[in-house]
Amino acid sequence: MKTIPRLNFAHLPTPIEDLPRLTQALGGPRILVKRDDQTGLAFGGNKTRKLEFLVAEAQEQGATMLISAGAIQSNHCRQTVAAAARFGFDCTLVLTGEKPKQASANFLLDQLFGAEIVTVEDRKDRDRILQETFDKAVAAGKRPYLVPYGGSSPTGTMGYTFAMEEFMNQNRKVDWIVFGTSSGGTHAGLVLGQRVFGFKGMVLGISIDEPEAQIKAHVSELATQASEKLSEQIQFTSDDVLVNENYCQAGYGVFGEGEREAIKLFASTEGLLLDPVYTGRAAAGMIDLIRKGFFKKDETILFWHTGGQPALFADKYSQDIIRE
């Protein structure tokens, strides 16, 4: 296996915990949680694993600046600018959505960590403005490194390829791994890690915002590309990627009854906080699938918690979560 540049700053391995009261409330199957909300950097989250490889690559290329993009309350952007601060990079974030009148949650933390922020109201303009921002930095004599949306590049995918190895070394037998999938890097890493490290269970991504066919195509391509960083290419197809698209119709970041129930149920049974966009929606999907009998009662599910709790305190969500 090839040696891949990596900075070791995440708090790893993250623990796996039993959720007996949630299991009881839902009538089985057994539910465990992998606590990647505890990876340590700026309240933690799944992007920290990816940034160990992405920031190492930026350093290797002689970059002095990180540039990335996401939504106004992006967890990825919060962790990216925190990594920039820790390792001495300048950082510019291109954030999509209406700029809040008062900074809160991730948007507040972005500024605290020192990001220069460019806001874009319409998501369709984001990629163009992101490229313009990058080009301006180059023209100004800076050395920017473009951190892809969600950290989801072949390099970023290494974070969850090796997360699967970490999980396997924790020796917890599970039948299913369930998590939220969107930009594809976490999903592709787990699929690649499943193949490389021999996980025999099922890896199910609950789509946050994209159709099943699109995620399958993107994740299989990304896993194939990422495999070359380890050794010879492994060819993945859409059939190797398991996705459920039934819970994303409301659209990205739209908070509904499913997310509200999931957040309150995890909190009230286990004292465990989810976020309103990713883990809230993924957990809502898992809960619904349990109630519909999709999982067998004697099976064990590992819910992979990807973090994001600061978004709970965003004005957009905070009051809606607690209303009856």
PDB file of C-alpha atoms in Angstrom:
ATOM      1  CA  MET A   1       0.000   0.000   0.000  1.00  0.00           C
ATOM      2  CA  LYS A   2       1.328   3.442  -0.938  1.00  0.00           C
ATOM      3  CA  THR A   3       2.279   5.997   1.708  1.00  0.00           C
ATOM      4  CA  ILE A   4      -0.078   8.989   1.612  1.00  0.00           C
ATOM      5  CA  PRO A   5       0.849  12.346   3.222  1.00  0.00           C
ATOM      6  CA  ARG A   6      -1.237  12.869   6.355  1.00  0.00           C
ATOM      7  CA  LEU A   7      -1.315  15.209   9.334  1.00  0.00           C
ATOM      8  CA  ASN A   8      -2.475  13.526  12.530  1.00  0.00           C
ATOM      9  CA  PHE A   9      -4.565  16.089  14.394  1.00  0.00           C
ATOM     10  CA  ALA A  10      -7.974  14.410  14.684  1.00  0.00           C
ATOM     11  CA  HIS A  11      -8.834  12.773  18.007  1.00  0.00           C
ATOM     12  CA  LEU A  12      -8.794   9.161  16.858  1.00  0.00           C
ATOM     13  CA  PRO A  13     -10.019   6.538  17.193  1.00  0.00           C
ATOM     14  CA  THR A  14     -13.482   7.911  17.880  1.00  0.00           C
ATOM     15  CA  PRO A  15     -15.490   5.762  20.296  1.00  0.00           C
ATOM     16  CA  ILE A  16     -18.331   3.422  19.472  1.00  0.00           C
ATOM     17  CA  GLU A  17     -21.199   3.522  21.968  1.00  0.00           C
ATOM     18  CA  ASP A  18     -24.286   1.394  22.518  1.00  0.00           C
ATOM     19  CA  LEU A  19     -27.649   3.180  22.353  1.00  0.00           C
ATOM     20  CA  PRO A  20     -29.846   0.854  24.453  1.00  0.00           C
ATOM     21  CA  ARG A  21     -32.624   3.331  25.256  1.00  0.00           C
ATOM     22  CA  LEU A  22     -33.004   4.370  21.623  1.00  0.00           C
ATOM     23  CA  THR A  23     -32.975   0.697  20.631  1.00  0.00           C
ATOM     24  CA  GLN A  24     -35.726   0.011  23.161  1.00  0.00           C
ATOM     25  CA  ALA A  25     -37.779   3.015  22.071  1.00  0.00           C
ATOM     26  CA  LEU A  26     -37.740   1.787  18.478  1.00  0.00           C
ATOM     27  CA  GLY A  27     -38.293  -1.886  19.333  1.00  0.00           C
ATOM     28  CA  GLY A  28     -35.007  -3.122  17.848  1.00  0.00           C
ATOM     29  CA  PRO A  29     -32.734  -3.719  16.000  1.00  0.00           C
ATOM     30  CA  ARG A  30     -29.719  -2.961  18.186  1.00  0.00           C
ATOM     31  CA  ILE A  31     -28.256   0.500  17.479  1.00  0.00           C
ATOM     32  CA  LEU A  32     -24.668   1.624  18.029  1.00  0.00           C
ATOM     33  CA  VAL A  33     -23.127   5.005  17.223  1.00  0.00           C
ATOM     34  CA  LYS A  34     -19.661   5.898  15.923  1.00  0.00           C
ATOM     35  CA  ARG A  35     -18.849   9.278  17.460  1.00  0.00           C
ATOM     36  CA  ASP A  36     -17.189  11.248  14.667  1.00  0.00           C
ATOM     37  CA  ASP A  37     -18.714  14.330  16.234  1.00  0.00           C
ATOM     38  CA  GLN A  38     -15.753  13.939  18.619  1.00  0.00           C
ATOM     39  CA  THR A  39     -12.877  14.259  16.144  1.00  0.00           C
ATOM     40  CA  GLY A  40     -11.715  17.336  18.056  1.00  0.00           C
ATOM     41  CA  LEU A  41     -11.207  20.156  15.560  1.00  0.00           C
ATOM     42  CA  ALA A  42     -13.605  23.084  16.106  1.00  0.00           C
ATOM     43  CA  PHE A  43     -16.396  20.943  17.632  1.00  0.00           C
ATOM     44  CA  GLY A  44     -15.376  17.965  15.482  1.00  0.00           C
ATOM     45  CA  GLY A  45     -17.144  16.264  12.597  1.00  0.00           C
ATOM     46  CA  ASN A  46     -16.409  14.042   9.642  1.00  0.00           C
ATOM     47  CA  LYS A  47     -14.520  16.665   7.614  1.00  0.00           C
ATOM     48  CA  THR A  48     -11.657  16.616  10.116  1.00  0.00           C
ATOM     49  CA  ARG A  49     -10.657  13.145   8.914  1.00  0.00           C
ATOM     50  CA  LYS A  50     -10.557  14.399   5.316  1.00  0.00           C
ATOM     51  CA  LEU A  51      -8.629  17.522   6.242  1.00  0.00           C
ATOM     52  CA  GLU A  52      -5.800  15.440   7.687  1.00  0.00           C
ATOM     53  CA  PHE A  53      -5.036  14.440   4.095  1.00  0.00           C
ATOM     54  CA  LEU A  54      -6.130  17.615   2.309  1.00  0.00           C
ATOM     55  CA  VAL A  55      -4.048  19.984   4.448  1.00  0.00           C
ATOM     56  CA  ALA A  56      -1.056  17.667   4.131  1.00  0.00           C
ATOM     57  CA  GLU A  57      -1.444  17.838   0.344  1.00  0.00           C
ATOM     58  CA  ALA A  58      -1.738  21.634   0.488  1.00  0.00           C
ATOM     59  CA  GLN A  59       1.496  21.827   2.484  1.00  0.00           C
ATOM     60  CA  GLU A  60       3.215  19.473   0.068  1.00  0.00           C
ATOM     61  CA  GLN A  61       2.228  21.744  -2.840  1.00  0.00           C
ATOM     62  CA  GLY A  62       3.571  24.838  -1.077  1.00  0.00           C
ATOM     63  CA  ALA A  63       0.175  26.473  -0.646  1.00  0.00           C
ATOM     64  CA  THR A  64      -0.285  29.388   1.750  1.00  0.00           C
ATOM     65  CA  MET A  65      -4.047  29.737   1.493  1.00  0.00           C
ATOM     66  CA  LEU A  66      -7.098  27.443   1.634  1.00  0.00           C
ATOM     67  CA  ILE A  67     -10.207  28.254  -0.383  1.00  0.00           C
ATOM     68  CA  SER A  68     -13.440  26.303  -0.118  1.00  0.00           C
ATOM     69  CA  ALA A  69     -17.211  26.597  -0.450  1.00  0.00           C
ATOM     70  CA  GLY A  70     -20.422  25.491   1.183  1.00  0.00           C
ATOM     71  CA  ALA A  71     -23.704  26.679   2.624  1.00  0.00           C
ATOM     72  CA  ILE A  72     -23.896  29.571   5.112  1.00  0.00           C
ATOM     73  CA  GLN A  73     -24.004  27.046   7.966  1.00  0.00           C
ATOM     74  CA  SER A  74     -21.502  24.640   6.400  1.00  0.00           C
ATOM     75  CA  ASN A  75     -19.851  22.230   8.836  1.00  0.00           C
ATOM     76  CA  HIS A  76     -17.171  21.549   6.233  1.00  0.00           C
ATOM     77  CA  CYS A  77     -16.250  25.223   5.980  1.00  0.00           C
ATOM     78  CA  ARG A  78     -16.112  25.620   9.762  1.00  0.00           C
ATOM     79  CA  GLN A  79     -13.608  22.774  10.051  1.00  0.00           C
ATOM     80  CA  THR A  80     -11.638  23.944   6.992  1.00  0.00           C
ATOM     81  CA  VAL A  81     -11.006  27.441   8.347  1.00  0.00           C
ATOM     82  CA  ALA A  82     -10.166  25.989  11.764  1.00  0.00           C
ATOM     83  CA  ALA A  83      -7.545  23.763  10.120  1.00  0.00           C
ATOM     84  CA  ALA A  84      -6.254  26.802   8.223  1.00  0.00           C
ATOM     85  CA  ALA A  85      -5.866  28.705  11.486  1.00  0.00           C
ATOM     86  CA  ARG A  86      -4.112  25.799  13.159  1.00  0.00           C
ATOM     87  CA  PHE A  87      -1.568  25.298  10.376  1.00  0.00           C
ATOM     88  CA  GLY A  88      -0.970  28.922   9.424  1.00  0.00           C
ATOM     89  CA  PHE A  89      -2.916  29.250   6.172  1.00  0.00           C
ATOM     90  CA  ASP A  90      -5.022  32.186   5.080  1.00  0.00           C
ATOM     91  CA  CYS A  91      -8.569  31.084   4.280  1.00  0.00           C
ATOM     92  CA  THR A  92     -11.394  32.333   2.068  1.00  0.00           C
ATOM     93  CA  LEU A  93     -14.839  30.735   2.132  1.00  0.00           C
ATOM     94  CA  VAL A  94     -17.500  31.113  -0.561  1.00  0.00           C
ATOM     95  CA  LEU A  95     -20.800  30.616   1.271  1.00  0.00           C
ATOM     96  CA  THR A  96     -24.167  30.137  -0.402  1.00  0.00           C
ATOM     97  CA  GLY A  97     -27.340  31.631   1.026  1.00  0.00           C
ATOM     98  CA  GLU A  98     -28.635  34.868   2.440  1.00  0.00           C
ATOM     99  CA  LYS A  99     -26.117  36.482   4.767  1.00  0.00           C
ATOM    100  CA  PRO A 100     -27.545  36.421   8.316  1.00  0.00           C
ATOM    101  CA  LYS A 101     -28.264  39.765   9.944  1.00  0.00           C
ATOM    102  CA  GLN A 102     -26.607  38.422  13.063  1.00  0.00           C
ATOM    103  CA  ALA A 103     -23.789  35.872  12.991  1.00  0.00           C
ATOM    104  CA  SER A 104     -24.566  32.610  14.763  1.00  0.00           C
ATOM    105  CA  ALA A 105     -23.461  28.968  14.875  1.00  0.00           C
ATOM    106  CA  ASN A 106     -21.060  27.942  12.075  1.00  0.00           C
ATOM    107  CA  PHE A 107     -21.184  31.353  10.392  1.00  0.00           C
ATOM    108  CA  LEU A 108     -20.040  32.950  13.645  1.00  0.00           C
ATOM    109  CA  LEU A 109     -17.251  30.391  14.071  1.00  0.00           C
ATOM    110  CA  ASP A 110     -16.017  30.937  10.502  1.00  0.00           C
ATOM    111  CA  GLN A 111     -15.378  34.570  11.362  1.00  0.00           C
ATOM    112  CA  LEU A 112     -13.851  33.743  14.750  1.00  0.00           C
ATOM    113  CA  PHE A 113     -11.318  31.460  13.039  1.00  0.00           C
ATOM    114  CA  GLY A 114     -10.377  34.277  10.685  1.00  0.00           C
ATOM    115  CA  ALA A 115     -12.003  33.426   7.371  1.00  0.00           C
ATOM    116  CA  GLU A 116     -12.513  35.978   4.646  1.00  0.00           C
ATOM    117  CA  ILE A 117     -16.090  35.328   3.582  1.00  0.00           C
ATOM    118  CA  VAL A 118     -17.664  35.773   0.163  1.00  0.00           C
ATOM    119  CA  THR A 119     -21.436  35.257   0.152  1.00  0.00           C
ATOM    120  CA  VAL A 120     -23.426  34.048  -2.871  1.00  0.00           C
ATOM    121  CA  GLU A 121     -27.215  34.177  -2.741  1.00  0.00           C
ATOM    122  CA  ASP A 122     -27.924  31.739  -5.593  1.00  0.00           C
ATOM    123  CA  ARG A 123     -26.318  28.290  -5.415  1.00  0.00           C
ATOM    124  CA  LYS A 124     -26.034  28.079  -9.231  1.00  0.00           C
ATOM    125  CA  ASP A 125     -23.497  30.932  -9.108  1.00  0.00           C
ATOM    126  CA  ARG A 126     -21.330  29.324  -6.424  1.00  0.00           C
ATOM    127  CA  ASP A 127     -18.930  27.348  -8.619  1.00  0.00           C
ATOM    128  CA  ARG A 128     -18.293  30.319 -10.895  1.00  0.00           C
ATOM    129  CA  ILE A 129     -17.594  32.667  -7.991  1.00  0.00           C
ATOM    130  CA  LEU A 130     -15.454  30.038  -6.277  1.00  0.00           C
ATOM    131  CA  GLN A 131     -13.287  29.796  -9.404  1.00  0.00           C
ATOM    132  CA  GLU A 132     -13.135  33.580  -9.691  1.00  0.00           C
ATOM    133  CA  THR A 133     -12.029  33.790  -6.053  1.00  0.00           C
ATOM    134  CA  PHE A 134      -9.303  31.234  -6.699  1.00  0.00           C
ATOM    135  CA  ASP A 135      -8.119  33.013  -9.853  1.00  0.00           C
ATOM    136  CA  LYS A 136      -7.979  36.367  -8.055  1.00  0.00           C
ATOM    137  CA  ALA A 137      -5.828  34.848  -5.327  1.00  0.00           C
ATOM    138  CA  VAL A 138      -3.405  33.468  -7.912  1.00  0.00           C
ATOM    139  CA  ALA A 139      -3.308  36.830  -9.718  1.00  0.00           C
ATOM    140  CA  ALA A 140      -2.511  38.535  -6.408  1.00  0.00           C
ATOM    141  CA  GLY A 141       0.557  36.356  -5.991  1.00  0.00           C
ATOM    142  CA  LYS A 142      -0.909  34.052  -3.353  1.00  0.00           C
ATOM    143  CA  ARG A 143      -0.592  30.266  -3.469  1.00  0.00           C
ATOM    144  CA  PRO A 144      -4.137  28.948  -2.922  1.00  0.00           C
ATOM    145  CA  TYR A 145      -5.189  25.331  -2.497  1.00  0.00           C
ATOM    146  CA  LEU A 146      -8.777  24.567  -3.447  1.00  0.00           C
ATOM    147  CA  VAL A 147     -10.400  22.361  -0.828  1.00  0.00           C
ATOM    148  CA  PRO A 148     -13.239  20.691  -2.759  1.00  0.00           C
ATOM    149  CA  TYR A 149     -16.861  21.000  -1.698  1.00  0.00           C
ATOM    150  CA  GLY A 150     -17.313  18.701   1.285  1.00  0.00           C
ATOM    151  CA  GLY A 151     -13.641  17.738   1.097  1.00  0.00           C
ATOM    152  CA  SER A 152     -14.775  15.172  -1.453  1.00  0.00           C
ATOM    153  CA  SER A 153     -11.799  14.520  -3.720  1.00  0.00           C
ATOM    154  CA  PRO A 154      -9.702  11.355  -4.076  1.00  0.00           C
ATOM    155  CA  THR A 155      -7.366  12.825  -1.447  1.00  0.00           C
ATOM    156  CA  GLY A 156     -10.193  13.717   0.948  1.00  0.00           C
ATOM    157  CA  THR A 157     -11.730  10.280   0.434  1.00  0.00           C
ATOM    158  CA  MET A 158      -8.739   8.766   2.218  1.00  0.00           C
ATOM    159  CA  GLY A 159     -10.180  10.060   5.497  1.00  0.00           C
ATOM    160  CA  TYR A 160     -13.005   7.531   5.452  1.00  0.00           C
ATOM    161  CA  THR A 161     -11.066   4.787   3.741  1.00  0.00           C
ATOM    162  CA  PHE A 162      -8.869   4.647   6.829  1.00  0.00           C
ATOM    163  CA  ALA A 163     -11.845   5.307   9.101  1.00  0.00           C
ATOM    164  CA  MET A 164     -13.145   1.935   7.962  1.00  0.00           C
ATOM    165  CA  GLU A 165      -9.837   0.346   8.978  1.00  0.00           C
ATOM    166  CA  GLU A 166     -10.167   2.065  12.368  1.00  0.00           C
ATOM    167  CA  PHE A 167     -13.696   0.721  12.774  1.00  0.00           C
ATOM    168  CA  MET A 168     -12.620  -2.815  11.853  1.00  0.00           C
ATOM    169  CA  ASN A 169      -9.876  -2.662  14.485  1.00  0.00           C
ATOM    170  CA  GLN A 170     -12.478  -1.806  17.141  1.00  0.00           C
ATOM    171  CA  ASN A 171     -13.921  -5.305  16.726  1.00  0.00           C
ATOM    172  CA  ARG A 172     -17.611  -4.446  16.901  1.00  0.00           C
ATOM    173  CA  LYS A 173     -19.774  -6.746  14.804  1.00  0.00           C
ATOM    174  CA  VAL A 174     -22.453  -4.855  12.901  1.00  0.00           C
ATOM    175  CA  ASP A 175     -24.690  -5.732   9.983  1.00  0.00           C
ATOM    176  CA  TRP A 176     -25.277  -2.191   8.716  1.00  0.00           C
ATOM    177  CA  ILE A 177     -23.431   1.123   8.697  1.00  0.00           C
ATOM    178  CA  VAL A 178     -25.874   4.022   8.199  1.00  0.00           C
ATOM    179  CA  PHE A 179     -24.899   7.664   7.624  1.00  0.00           C
ATOM    180  CA  GLY A 180     -25.843  10.794   5.694  1.00  0.00           C
ATOM    181  CA  THR A 181     -24.471  11.136   2.158  1.00  0.00           C
ATOM    182  CA  SER A 182     -24.226  14.270   0.032  1.00  0.00           C
ATOM    183  CA  SER A 183     -20.958  15.373  -1.588  1.00  0.00           C
ATOM    184  CA  GLY A 184     -19.802  11.761  -1.606  1.00  0.00           C
ATOM    185  CA  GLY A 185     -16.371  11.755   0.046  1.00  0.00           C
ATOM    186  CA  THR A 186     -17.439  10.015   3.245  1.00  0.00           C
ATOM    187  CA  HIS A 187     -19.511   7.514   1.272  1.00  0.00           C
ATOM    188  CA  ALA A 188     -16.755   6.774  -1.260  1.00  0.00           C
ATOM    189  CA  GLY A 189     -14.207   6.336   1.510  1.00  0.00           C
ATOM    190  CA  LEU A 190     -16.380   3.837   3.369  1.00  0.00           C
ATOM    191  CA  VAL A 191     -17.099   1.901   0.161  1.00  0.00           C
ATOM    192  CA  LEU A 192     -13.401   1.772  -0.702  1.00  0.00           C
ATOM    193  CA  GLY A 193     -12.480   0.901   2.876  1.00  0.00           C
ATOM    194  CA  GLN A 194     -15.118  -1.820   2.896  1.00  0.00           C
ATOM    195  CA  ARG A 195     -13.418  -3.469  -0.084  1.00  0.00           C
ATOM    196  CA  VAL A 196      -9.820  -2.956   1.077  1.00  0.00           C
ATOM    197  CA  PHE A 197     -10.246  -3.890   4.744  1.00  0.00           C
ATOM    198  CA  GLY A 198     -12.899  -6.590   4.351  1.00  0.00           C
ATOM    199  CA  PHE A 199     -16.043  -5.274   6.058  1.00  0.00           C
ATOM    200  CA  LYS A 200     -18.749  -7.893   5.421  1.00  0.00           C
ATOM    201  CA  GLY A 201     -21.802  -5.806   6.338  1.00  0.00           C
ATOM    202  CA  MET A 202     -23.810  -3.274   4.323  1.00  0.00           C
ATOM    203  CA  VAL A 203     -22.897   0.407   3.917  1.00  0.00           C
ATOM    204  CA  LEU A 204     -26.073   2.486   3.485  1.00  0.00           C
ATOM    205  CA  GLY A 205     -26.020   6.185   2.725  1.00  0.00           C
ATOM    206  CA  ILE A 206     -29.190   8.190   3.407  1.00  0.00           C
ATOM    207  CA  SER A 207     -29.238  10.933   0.779  1.00  0.00           C
ATOM    208  CA  ILE A 208     -29.365  14.455   2.153  1.00  0.00           C
ATOM    209  CA  ASP A 209     -30.032  16.252  -1.121  1.00  0.00           C
ATOM    210  CA  GLU A 210     -29.280  14.279  -4.300  1.00  0.00           C
ATOM    211  CA  PRO A 211     -31.081  11.574  -6.338  1.00  0.00           C
ATOM    212  CA  GLU A 212     -29.983   7.980  -5.835  1.00  0.00           C
ATOM    213  CA  ALA A 213     -28.662   7.513  -9.375  1.00  0.00           C
ATOM    214  CA  GLN A 214     -26.517  10.634  -9.150  1.00  0.00           C
ATOM    215  CA  ILE A 215     -24.976   9.628  -5.827  1.00  0.00           C
ATOM    216  CA  LYS A 216     -24.304   6.074  -7.014  1.00  0.00           C
ATOM    217  CA  ALA A 217     -22.522   7.323 -10.134  1.00  0.00           C
ATOM    218  CA  HIS A 218     -20.475   9.943  -8.279  1.00  0.00           C
ATOM    219  CA  VAL A 219     -19.503   7.767  -5.318  1.00  0.00           C
ATOM    220  CA  SER A 220     -18.472   4.806  -7.481  1.00  0.00           C
ATOM    221  CA  GLU A 221     -16.331   7.078  -9.672  1.00  0.00           C
ATOM    222  CA  LEU A 222     -14.763   8.782  -6.658  1.00  0.00           C
ATOM    223  CA  ALA A 223     -14.005   5.451  -4.953  1.00  0.00           C
ATOM    224  CA  THR A 224     -12.385   4.196  -8.175  1.00  0.00           C
ATOM    225  CA  GLN A 225     -10.192   7.301  -8.456  1.00  0.00           C
ATOM    226  CA  ALA A 226      -9.272   7.200  -4.768  1.00  0.00           C
ATOM    227  CA  SER A 227      -8.223   3.552  -4.956  1.00  0.00           C
ATOM    228  CA  GLU A 228      -5.237   4.552  -7.120  1.00  0.00           C
ATOM    229  CA  LYS A 229      -3.808   6.457  -4.156  1.00  0.00           C
ATOM    230  CA  LEU A 230      -3.546   3.171  -2.253  1.00  0.00           C
ATOM    231  CA  SER A 231      -2.288   0.804  -4.940  1.00  0.00           C
ATOM    232  CA  GLU A 232      -3.594  -0.332  -8.304  1.00  0.00           C
ATOM    233  CA  GLN A 233      -7.008   0.929  -9.377  1.00  0.00           C
ATOM    234  CA  ILE A 234     -10.080  -0.902  -8.100  1.00  0.00           C
ATOM    235  CA  GLN A 235     -13.042  -0.481 -10.425  1.00  0.00           C
ATOM    236  CA  PHE A 236     -16.311   0.343  -8.660  1.00  0.00           C
ATOM    237  CA  THR A 237     -19.722   0.533 -10.307  1.00  0.00           C
ATOM    238  CA  SER A 238     -23.066   1.954  -9.225  1.00  0.00           C
ATOM    239  CA  ASP A 239     -24.052  -1.524  -8.048  1.00  0.00           C
ATOM    240  CA  ASP A 240     -21.369  -1.291  -5.350  1.00  0.00           C
ATOM    241  CA  VAL A 241     -23.006   1.772  -3.778  1.00  0.00           C
ATOM    242  CA  LEU A 242     -26.103   1.529  -1.570  1.00  0.00           C
ATOM    243  CA  VAL A 243     -28.242   4.688  -1.280  1.00  0.00           C
ATOM    244  CA  ASN A 244     -31.719   5.577  -0.053  1.00  0.00           C
ATOM    245  CA  GLU A 245     -33.149   8.743  -1.609  1.00  0.00           C
ATOM    246  CA  ASN A 246     -36.561   8.693   0.103  1.00  0.00           C
ATOM    247  CA  TYR A 247     -35.848  11.389   2.688  1.00  0.00           C
ATOM    248  CA  CYS A 248     -34.328  14.259   0.691  1.00  0.00           C
ATOM    249  CA  GLN A 249     -37.310  15.513  -1.320  1.00  0.00           C
ATOM    250  CA  ALA A 250     -37.755  18.609   0.830  1.00  0.00           C
ATOM    251  CA  GLY A 251     -34.350  19.860  -0.334  1.00  0.00           C
ATOM    252  CA  TYR A 252     -31.029  20.686   1.259  1.00  0.00           C
ATOM    253  CA  GLY A 253     -31.215  22.260   4.691  1.00  0.00           C
ATOM    254  CA  VAL A 254     -35.028  22.223   4.829  1.00  0.00           C
ATOM    255  CA  PHE A 255     -35.986  21.212   8.353  1.00  0.00           C
ATOM    256  CA  GLY A 256     -39.038  18.969   8.649  1.00  0.00           C
ATOM    257  CA  GLU A 257     -40.947  16.768  11.070  1.00  0.00           C
ATOM    258  CA  GLY A 258     -38.687  13.762  10.463  1.00  0.00           C
ATOM    259  CA  GLU A 259     -35.566  15.672  11.411  1.00  0.00           C
ATOM    260  CA  ARG A 260     -37.287  17.241  14.410  1.00  0.00           C
ATOM    261  CA  GLU A 261     -38.436  13.885  15.771  1.00  0.00           C
ATOM    262  CA  ALA A 262     -35.019  12.286  15.226  1.00  0.00           C
ATOM    263  CA  ILE A 263     -33.169  15.083  17.026  1.00  0.00           C
ATOM    264  CA  LYS A 264     -35.572  15.025  19.965  1.00  0.00           C
ATOM    265  CA  LEU A 265     -35.573  11.223  20.185  1.00  0.00           C
ATOM    266  CA  PHE A 266     -31.776  10.918  20.221  1.00  0.00           C
ATOM    267  CA  ALA A 267     -31.575  13.735  22.770  1.00  0.00           C
ATOM    268  CA  SER A 268     -34.310  12.459  25.095  1.00  0.00           C
ATOM    269  CA  THR A 269     -33.271   8.784  25.072  1.00  0.00           C
ATOM    270  CA  GLU A 270     -29.468   9.009  24.906  1.00  0.00           C
ATOM    271  CA  GLY A 271     -28.448  12.606  25.647  1.00  0.00           C
ATOM    272  CA  LEU A 272     -26.935  12.642  22.153  1.00  0.00           C
ATOM    273  CA  LEU A 273     -27.157  15.685  19.887  1.00  0.00           C
ATOM    274  CA  LEU A 274     -27.662  15.507  16.120  1.00  0.00           C
ATOM    275  CA  ASP A 275     -27.601  18.367  13.632  1.00  0.00           C
ATOM    276  CA  PRO A 276     -30.599  19.649  11.643  1.00  0.00           C
ATOM    277  CA  VAL A 277     -29.196  19.084   8.141  1.00  0.00           C
ATOM    278  CA  TYR A 278     -27.112  15.901   7.932  1.00  0.00           C
ATOM    279  CA  THR A 279     -27.315  13.595  10.940  1.00  0.00           C
ATOM    280  CA  GLY A 280     -30.876  14.712  11.679  1.00  0.00           C
ATOM    281  CA  ARG A 281     -32.017  13.678   8.214  1.00  0.00           C
ATOM    282  CA  ALA A 282     -29.941  10.486   8.178  1.00  0.00           C
ATOM    283  CA  ALA A 283     -31.321   9.481  11.577  1.00  0.00           C
ATOM    284  CA  ALA A 284     -34.867  10.282  10.454  1.00  0.00           C
ATOM    285  CA  GLY A 285     -34.374   7.923   7.528  1.00  0.00           C
ATOM    286  CA  MET A 286     -32.939   5.204   9.743  1.00  0.00           C
ATOM    287  CA  ILE A 287     -35.818   5.519  12.216  1.00  0.00           C
ATOM    288  CA  ASP A 288     -38.404   5.287   9.444  1.00  0.00           C
ATOM    289  CA  LEU A 289     -36.697   2.249   7.923  1.00  0.00           C
ATOM    290  CA  ILE A 290     -36.651   0.552  11.332  1.00  0.00           C
ATOM    291  CA  ARG A 291     -40.378   1.163  11.752  1.00  0.00           C
ATOM    292  CA  LYS A 292     -41.059  -0.206   8.276  1.00  0.00           C
ATOM    293  CA  GLY A 293     -39.151  -3.407   9.056  1.00  0.00           C
ATOM    294  CA  PHE A 294     -36.352  -2.781   6.565  1.00  0.00           C
ATOM    295  CA  PHE A 295     -33.802  -4.000   9.126  1.00  0.00           C
ATOM    296  CA  LYS A 296     -34.233  -7.333  10.892  1.00  0.00           C
ATOM    297  CA  LYS A 297     -34.809  -7.136  14.621  1.00  0.00           C
ATOM    298  CA  ASP A 298     -31.803  -9.354  15.347  1.00  0.00           C
ATOM    299  CA  GLU A 299     -29.462  -7.170  13.289  1.00  0.00           C
ATOM    300  CA  THR A 300     -27.111  -4.479  14.571  1.00  0.00           C
ATOM    301  CA  ILE A 301     -26.925  -1.007  13.018  1.00  0.00           C
ATOM    302  CA  LEU A 302     -23.970   1.341  13.428  1.00  0.00           C
ATOM    303  CA  PHE A 303     -25.127   4.937  12.989  1.00  0.00           C
ATOM    304  CA  TRP A 304     -22.020   6.865  11.919  1.00  0.00           C
ATOM    305  CA  HIS A 305     -22.392  10.289  13.541  1.00  0.00           C
ATOM    306  CA  THR A 306     -20.713  12.834  11.243  1.00  0.00           C
ATOM    307  CA  GLY A 307     -21.074  15.834  13.572  1.00  0.00           C
ATOM    308  CA  GLY A 308     -22.556  19.225  12.780  1.00  0.00           C
ATOM    309  CA  GLN A 309     -24.124  20.143  16.130  1.00  0.00           C
ATOM    310  CA  PRO A 310     -23.183  23.858  15.964  1.00  0.00           C
ATOM    311  CA  ALA A 311     -25.932  24.261  13.343  1.00  0.00           C
ATOM    312  CA  LEU A 312     -28.468  23.553  16.105  1.00  0.00           C
ATOM    313  CA  PHE A 313     -27.778  27.083  17.334  1.00  0.00           C
ATOM    314  CA  ALA A 314     -28.363  28.789  13.986  1.00  0.00           C
ATOM    315  CA  ASP A 315     -31.334  31.146  14.044  1.00  0.00           C
ATOM    316  CA  LYS A 316     -32.711  29.276  11.030  1.00  0.00           C
ATOM    317  CA  TYR A 317     -33.241  26.110  13.079  1.00  0.00           C
ATOM    318  CA  SER A 318     -33.073  26.733  16.837  1.00  0.00           C
ATOM    319  CA  GLN A 319     -36.674  27.747  17.488  1.00  0.00           C
ATOM    320  CA  ASP A 320     -38.120  25.266  15.021  1.00  0.00           C
ATOM    321  CA  ILE A 321     -36.438  22.319  16.739  1.00  0.00           C
ATOM    322  CA  ILE A 322     -38.132  22.827  20.115  1.00  0.00           C
ATOM    323  CA  ARG A 323     -41.612  23.828  18.972  1.00  0.00           C
ATOM    324  CA  GLU A 324     -44.371  21.349  19.747  1.00  0.00           C
TER     325      GLU A 324
END
